[in-house]
Amino acid sequence: MNLKELSSLLGLSQTTVSRALNGYPEVSEKTRARVIKAAQAHAYSPNTRAQGLATGHSKCIGHVISVSDSAEMVNPIFGDFMAGAGETYSAHGYDMMVTRVGAEAEADTYRNLKARGAVDGIVVHAPRRNDSRMALLDKIGLPYVVHGRSTGITSPYSWLDVNNTRAFSEATSYLVGLGHKRIALINGQETMDFAIRRRSGYESSLRFAGLPIDMALMTTGEMTEAYGYSEAMAMLALDTPPTAFLVASIICAAGIRRALDEKGLRAGKDVSIVTFDDCLSYFANGDDKPVFTAWQSSVREAGARVAQMLIDRIRAPIAPHETELWEAAFVEGTSTGPAPSKD
């Protein structure tokens, strides 16, 4: 049974039936229940293209990835986010479109997607300081939700973020409390807002503890295992090497663990490691007992929630903006211990 036949059976317009099935608020609960019951009874499966014609919506969500952020496309963190988002899209009858563009073509890509009606909304990834994308999307009238935040943007917009500043401040204080004074930061790319906030939390706790901020113990880069390994090897070769590492990703932390193994050092005994853990589905932080001490927040759950926020915004584009700041949870693993004595 198609939409036209179901509408005829119910004596309702195709638009009303489609809106009832998609949860639009202007359809009464009585009508919605009647439509859903009939759809189930006749095994009706909505046709996305037909829905678009009836409602003026494409039933598709866009994810535009700039070449400058191209590492996002192969990063397992991005993959888990998209898995969570995809589950929510599927539950509401939406498809997703992922587009990779040159940095100079990103703005035109958004305008083109809007002009063609190719997507109903956009998820903004990897926000940067003073990010111009929000103003552009507001101007062209394309609903969006930001995964993260942008320092410097004062106009309201919808976003979901983790409290990166607090997580890295607490993580630094935790290591200070264990007696560590040489604490290295292996950070993500500091063109991105989350990494800027993490450095801020790290530096603020060092200052509070009266410890110096040593640029030789701070690095920024793409969050890969190889990056964690190479930066750890370089820092461990310093005249006064760090006794602890604070790391942006469990993937990088695995590289640091490899470096310690090669140096004959024991994690949690000779050198401590604290990491941020995105709770990756295929890179678990141990089974019964966590391998790494971590501040963790599920990126897959974030993907599902951002997707739901965007669908809600598409349905009510002039509603007040939603903002959510999640706190990371502390888990203690075997990778941390008291700072080694000098004896």
Coordinates of C-alpha atoms in Angstrom, one line a residue:
M1 CA 0.0 0.0 0.0
N2 CA 1.3 3.4 -0.9
L3 CA 0.7 6.8 0.6
K4 CA -2.1 7.7 -1.8
E5 CA -3.9 4.5 -1.1
L6 CA -3.6 4.8 2.6
S7 CA -4.8 8.4 2.5
S8 CA -7.8 7.4 0.4
L9 CA -8.7 4.6 2.8
L10 CA -8.6 7.0 5.8
G11 CA -10.3 9.9 3.9
L12 CA -7.4 12.2 4.7
S13 CA -5.0 14.2 2.6
Q14 CA -1.6 12.7 1.8
T15 CA 0.0 15.6 3.7
T16 CA -2.0 15.0 6.8
V17 CA -1.2 11.2 6.8
S18 CA 2.5 11.9 6.2
R19 CA 2.7 14.5 9.0
A20 CA 0.8 12.2 11.4
L21 CA 3.3 9.4 10.8
N22 CA 6.2 11.8 11.3
G23 CA 5.1 13.3 14.5
Y24 CA 4.3 16.8 13.5
P25 CA 2.6 18.7 16.3
E26 CA -0.2 20.2 14.2
V27 CA -1.8 16.8 13.8
S28 CA -4.1 15.8 16.7
E29 CA -3.3 12.8 18.8
K30 CA -6.6 11.2 17.8
T31 CA -5.8 11.5 14.1
R32 CA -2.3 10.4 14.6
A33 CA -3.4 7.3 16.5
R34 CA -5.9 6.4 13.7
V35 CA -3.3 6.8 11.0
I36 CA -0.7 4.8 12.8
K37 CA -3.2 2.0 13.5
A38 CA -4.2 1.9 9.8
A39 CA -0.5 1.9 8.6
Q40 CA 0.3 -1.0 10.9
A41 CA -2.8 -3.0 9.8
H42 CA -1.9 -2.6 6.1
A43 CA 1.9 -3.0 6.5
Y44 CA 2.4 0.5 5.1
S45 CA 6.1 1.5 4.7
P46 CA 6.6 5.2 3.9
N47 CA 8.3 6.1 0.6
T48 CA 10.9 8.7 1.4
R49 CA 10.6 10.4 -2.0
A50 CA 6.8 10.5 -1.8
Q51 CA 7.0 11.9 1.7
G52 CA 9.2 14.7 0.4
L53 CA 6.7 15.6 -2.3
A54 CA 3.8 15.6 0.2
T55 CA 5.5 17.5 3.0
G56 CA 8.2 19.6 1.3
H57 CA 10.9 17.7 3.3
S58 CA 13.7 15.6 1.8
K59 CA 13.8 13.3 4.8
C60 CA 17.6 13.5 4.7
I61 CA 20.2 15.0 7.1
G62 CA 23.5 16.4 5.9
H63 CA 27.0 16.1 7.2
V64 CA 29.5 18.3 5.4
I65 CA 33.1 17.6 6.1
S66 CA 35.7 20.1 5.0
V67 CA 39.0 18.9 3.6
S68 CA 40.7 20.8 6.5
D69 CA 38.9 18.4 8.8
S70 CA 39.3 15.4 6.5
A71 CA 40.8 13.3 9.3
E72 CA 37.2 13.2 10.7
M73 CA 36.2 10.9 7.8
V74 CA 38.5 8.1 8.9
N75 CA 38.6 8.7 12.6
P76 CA 36.9 5.9 14.6
I77 CA 35.4 8.6 16.9
F78 CA 33.5 10.1 13.9
G79 CA 32.4 6.6 12.9
D80 CA 30.9 5.9 16.3
F81 CA 29.2 9.3 16.3
M82 CA 27.7 8.5 12.9
A83 CA 26.5 5.1 14.1
G84 CA 24.6 6.7 16.9
A85 CA 23.1 9.3 14.7
G86 CA 22.2 6.8 12.0
E87 CA 20.2 4.7 14.5
T88 CA 18.1 7.8 15.3
Y89 CA 17.7 8.8 11.7
S90 CA 16.5 5.3 10.8
A91 CA 14.0 5.3 13.6
H92 CA 12.4 8.5 12.3
G93 CA 12.6 7.6 8.6
Y94 CA 15.5 9.8 7.7
D95 CA 18.5 9.1 5.5
M96 CA 22.0 10.7 5.9
M97 CA 24.2 12.4 3.3
V98 CA 27.9 12.8 4.0
T99 CA 29.7 15.3 1.7
R100 CA 33.4 16.0 1.6
V101 CA 34.3 19.4 0.2
G102 CA 37.3 21.7 -0.2
A103 CA 37.5 24.3 2.5
E104 CA 36.9 27.1 0.0
A105 CA 33.7 25.4 -1.2
E106 CA 32.1 24.7 2.1
A107 CA 29.9 27.8 2.2
D108 CA 28.7 27.3 -1.3
T109 CA 27.9 23.6 -0.5
Y110 CA 25.5 24.7 2.3
R111 CA 23.8 27.2 0.0
N112 CA 23.5 24.6 -2.7
L113 CA 22.0 22.0 -0.4
K114 CA 19.5 24.5 0.8
A115 CA 18.6 25.7 -2.7
R116 CA 18.0 22.1 -4.0
G117 CA 16.1 21.0 -0.9
A118 CA 18.6 18.1 -0.7
V119 CA 18.6 18.0 3.1
D120 CA 16.3 19.1 5.9
G121 CA 19.0 19.9 8.3
I122 CA 22.8 19.9 9.0
V123 CA 25.0 18.6 11.8
V124 CA 28.0 20.9 12.2
H125 CA 31.1 19.0 13.1
A126 CA 34.4 20.0 14.5
P127 CA 33.5 23.6 15.5
R128 CA 36.3 26.1 15.5
R129 CA 36.8 29.4 17.5
N130 CA 34.6 32.1 16.0
D131 CA 33.2 29.6 13.5
S132 CA 31.4 31.3 10.6
R133 CA 29.2 28.4 9.7
M134 CA 26.5 29.1 12.2
A135 CA 25.8 32.6 10.9
L136 CA 25.7 31.3 7.3
L137 CA 23.2 28.5 8.2
D138 CA 21.1 31.0 10.1
K139 CA 21.1 33.4 7.1
I140 CA 20.0 30.7 4.5
G141 CA 17.5 29.2 6.9
L142 CA 18.9 25.7 7.1
P143 CA 18.2 24.0 10.5
Y144 CA 21.3 22.7 12.3
V145 CA 22.8 21.4 15.5
V146 CA 26.4 21.7 16.5
H147 CA 28.4 18.8 17.9
G148 CA 30.5 20.9 20.2
R149 CA 30.6 24.7 20.7
S150 CA 32.4 27.7 19.2
T151 CA 34.1 30.1 21.5
G152 CA 33.4 33.7 20.4
I153 CA 30.0 33.1 19.0
T154 CA 27.4 35.0 21.1
S155 CA 24.3 34.5 18.9
P156 CA 22.1 31.6 20.1
Y157 CA 22.4 28.2 18.4
S158 CA 21.6 24.6 19.2
W159 CA 24.5 22.5 20.5
L160 CA 25.6 19.5 22.5
D161 CA 29.0 19.4 24.0
V162 CA 31.1 17.7 26.7
N163 CA 32.5 19.9 29.5
N164 CA 36.1 19.5 28.2
T165 CA 37.5 22.3 30.3
R166 CA 36.3 20.7 33.5
A167 CA 37.3 17.2 32.5
F168 CA 40.9 18.2 31.8
S169 CA 41.1 20.5 34.8
E170 CA 40.0 17.6 37.1
A171 CA 42.3 15.1 35.3
T172 CA 45.3 17.5 35.8
S173 CA 44.4 18.0 39.5
Y174 CA 44.0 14.2 39.9
L175 CA 47.6 13.7 38.7
V176 CA 48.9 16.6 40.8
G177 CA 47.2 14.9 43.8
L178 CA 49.3 11.8 43.0
G179 CA 52.4 13.9 43.3
H180 CA 53.1 14.4 39.6
K181 CA 54.8 17.7 38.7
R182 CA 55.9 17.0 35.2
I183 CA 52.5 16.4 33.4
A184 CA 52.5 16.3 29.6
L185 CA 49.5 17.2 27.5
I186 CA 49.0 15.2 24.3
N187 CA 46.1 17.2 22.8
G188 CA 44.0 17.1 19.7
Q189 CA 44.2 19.6 16.9
E190 CA 44.0 23.0 18.6
T191 CA 42.3 24.6 15.5
M192 CA 39.2 22.9 17.0
D193 CA 37.3 24.3 19.9
F194 CA 37.2 21.2 22.1
A195 CA 41.0 21.0 22.1
I196 CA 41.3 24.7 23.0
R197 CA 39.0 24.1 26.0
R198 CA 41.0 21.1 27.1
R199 CA 44.3 23.0 27.1
S200 CA 42.6 25.7 29.1
G201 CA 41.5 23.2 31.8
Y202 CA 44.9 21.7 31.9
E203 CA 46.7 25.0 32.2
S204 CA 44.4 26.4 34.8
S205 CA 44.9 23.4 37.1
L206 CA 48.7 23.7 36.7
R207 CA 48.6 27.4 37.7
F208 CA 46.3 26.6 40.7
A209 CA 48.9 24.0 41.8
G210 CA 51.7 26.5 41.4
L211 CA 53.3 24.4 38.7
P212 CA 55.0 25.9 35.6
I213 CA 53.5 25.6 32.2
D214 CA 56.2 24.0 30.0
M215 CA 55.6 24.2 26.3
A216 CA 58.0 21.3 25.8
L217 CA 55.3 19.1 27.6
M218 CA 52.4 20.2 25.3
T219 CA 51.7 19.1 21.8
T220 CA 48.8 19.3 19.4
G221 CA 47.9 17.0 16.5
E222 CA 45.7 14.4 14.9
M223 CA 44.5 11.9 17.4
T224 CA 46.1 8.7 16.2
E225 CA 48.0 5.9 17.8
A226 CA 51.1 6.9 15.9
Y227 CA 50.8 10.5 17.1
G228 CA 50.6 9.4 20.7
Y229 CA 53.6 7.1 20.2
S230 CA 55.9 9.6 18.5
E231 CA 55.1 12.5 20.9
A232 CA 55.6 10.2 23.9
M233 CA 58.9 9.0 22.6
A234 CA 60.1 12.5 22.1
M235 CA 59.1 13.7 25.5
L236 CA 60.5 10.6 27.3
A237 CA 63.9 11.5 25.7
L238 CA 63.9 15.0 27.4
D239 CA 66.5 15.6 30.1
T240 CA 63.6 15.9 32.6
P241 CA 60.9 13.7 31.1
P242 CA 57.3 13.8 32.2
T243 CA 56.1 11.4 34.9
A244 CA 52.5 11.5 33.6
F245 CA 50.6 12.0 30.4
L246 CA 47.2 13.6 30.0
V247 CA 45.8 12.4 26.6
A248 CA 43.0 13.6 24.3
S249 CA 41.9 10.1 23.1
I250 CA 42.2 6.5 24.1
I251 CA 43.6 5.9 20.6
C252 CA 46.6 8.2 21.4
A253 CA 46.9 6.6 24.8
A254 CA 47.5 3.2 23.2
G255 CA 50.4 4.8 21.3
I256 CA 51.8 6.2 24.6
R257 CA 51.5 2.7 26.1
R258 CA 53.5 1.3 23.2
A259 CA 56.2 3.9 23.8
L260 CA 56.4 3.0 27.5
D261 CA 56.8 -0.6 26.6
E262 CA 59.7 0.1 24.2
K263 CA 61.4 2.2 26.9
G264 CA 60.9 -0.6 29.5
L265 CA 58.6 1.6 31.6
R266 CA 55.5 0.4 33.3
A267 CA 52.2 2.4 33.0
G268 CA 50.9 3.2 36.5
K269 CA 54.2 2.5 38.1
D270 CA 57.0 4.4 36.3
V271 CA 54.7 6.8 34.3
S272 CA 51.0 7.5 34.6
I273 CA 48.5 7.9 31.8
V274 CA 45.1 9.6 32.0
T275 CA 43.0 9.8 28.9
F276 CA 39.7 11.0 27.6
D277 CA 37.6 8.0 26.6
D278 CA 34.9 8.4 24.0
C279 CA 33.6 4.8 24.9
L280 CA 34.3 3.5 21.4
S281 CA 32.3 0.4 20.6
Y282 CA 35.3 -1.4 19.1
F283 CA 38.1 0.1 21.3
A284 CA 36.9 -0.7 24.8
N285 CA 38.8 0.5 27.8
G286 CA 39.3 -3.0 29.2
D287 CA 36.7 -5.5 30.3
D288 CA 36.2 -6.0 34.0
K289 CA 38.8 -3.4 35.0
P290 CA 39.6 -0.4 33.0
V291 CA 43.1 -0.3 31.4
F292 CA 43.3 3.5 31.5
T293 CA 42.2 5.9 34.1
A294 CA 39.9 8.1 32.1
W295 CA 37.3 10.8 32.0
Q296 CA 34.7 9.3 29.6
S297 CA 31.6 10.2 27.6
S298 CA 30.0 8.1 24.9
V299 CA 30.4 9.7 21.4
R300 CA 27.9 7.2 20.1
E301 CA 25.3 8.4 22.6
A302 CA 26.2 12.0 21.6
G303 CA 25.5 11.1 18.0
A304 CA 22.1 9.7 18.8
R305 CA 21.2 12.8 20.9
V306 CA 22.4 15.3 18.4
A307 CA 20.4 13.6 15.7
Q308 CA 17.2 13.7 17.8
M309 CA 17.8 17.4 18.6
L310 CA 18.1 18.2 14.9
I311 CA 15.0 16.3 14.0
D312 CA 13.1 18.2 16.7
R313 CA 14.5 21.4 15.3
I314 CA 13.4 20.5 11.8
R315 CA 9.9 19.9 13.0
A316 CA 9.9 23.2 15.0
P317 CA 12.4 25.5 13.4
I318 CA 11.5 28.6 15.4
A319 CA 11.4 26.9 18.8
P320 CA 14.0 28.1 21.4
H321 CA 17.4 26.6 20.8
E322 CA 18.4 23.5 22.8
T323 CA 21.8 23.3 24.5
E324 CA 23.2 20.4 26.4
L325 CA 26.5 20.3 28.3
W326 CA 27.4 16.8 29.4
E327 CA 29.8 16.0 32.2
A328 CA 32.5 13.4 31.7
A329 CA 32.5 10.5 34.1
F330 CA 35.7 9.4 36.0
V331 CA 36.8 5.8 35.9
E332 CA 40.0 4.6 37.6
G333 CA 42.1 2.2 35.7
T334 CA 45.6 0.6 36.1
S335 CA 47.4 3.3 34.2
T336 CA 47.9 5.7 37.1
G337 CA 49.8 5.7 40.4
P338 CA 51.9 7.9 42.6
A339 CA 54.7 9.9 41.1
P340 CA 57.9 7.8 41.2
S341 CA 60.3 8.9 43.9
K342 CA 63.7 10.4 42.9
D343 CA 65.6 7.8 44.9

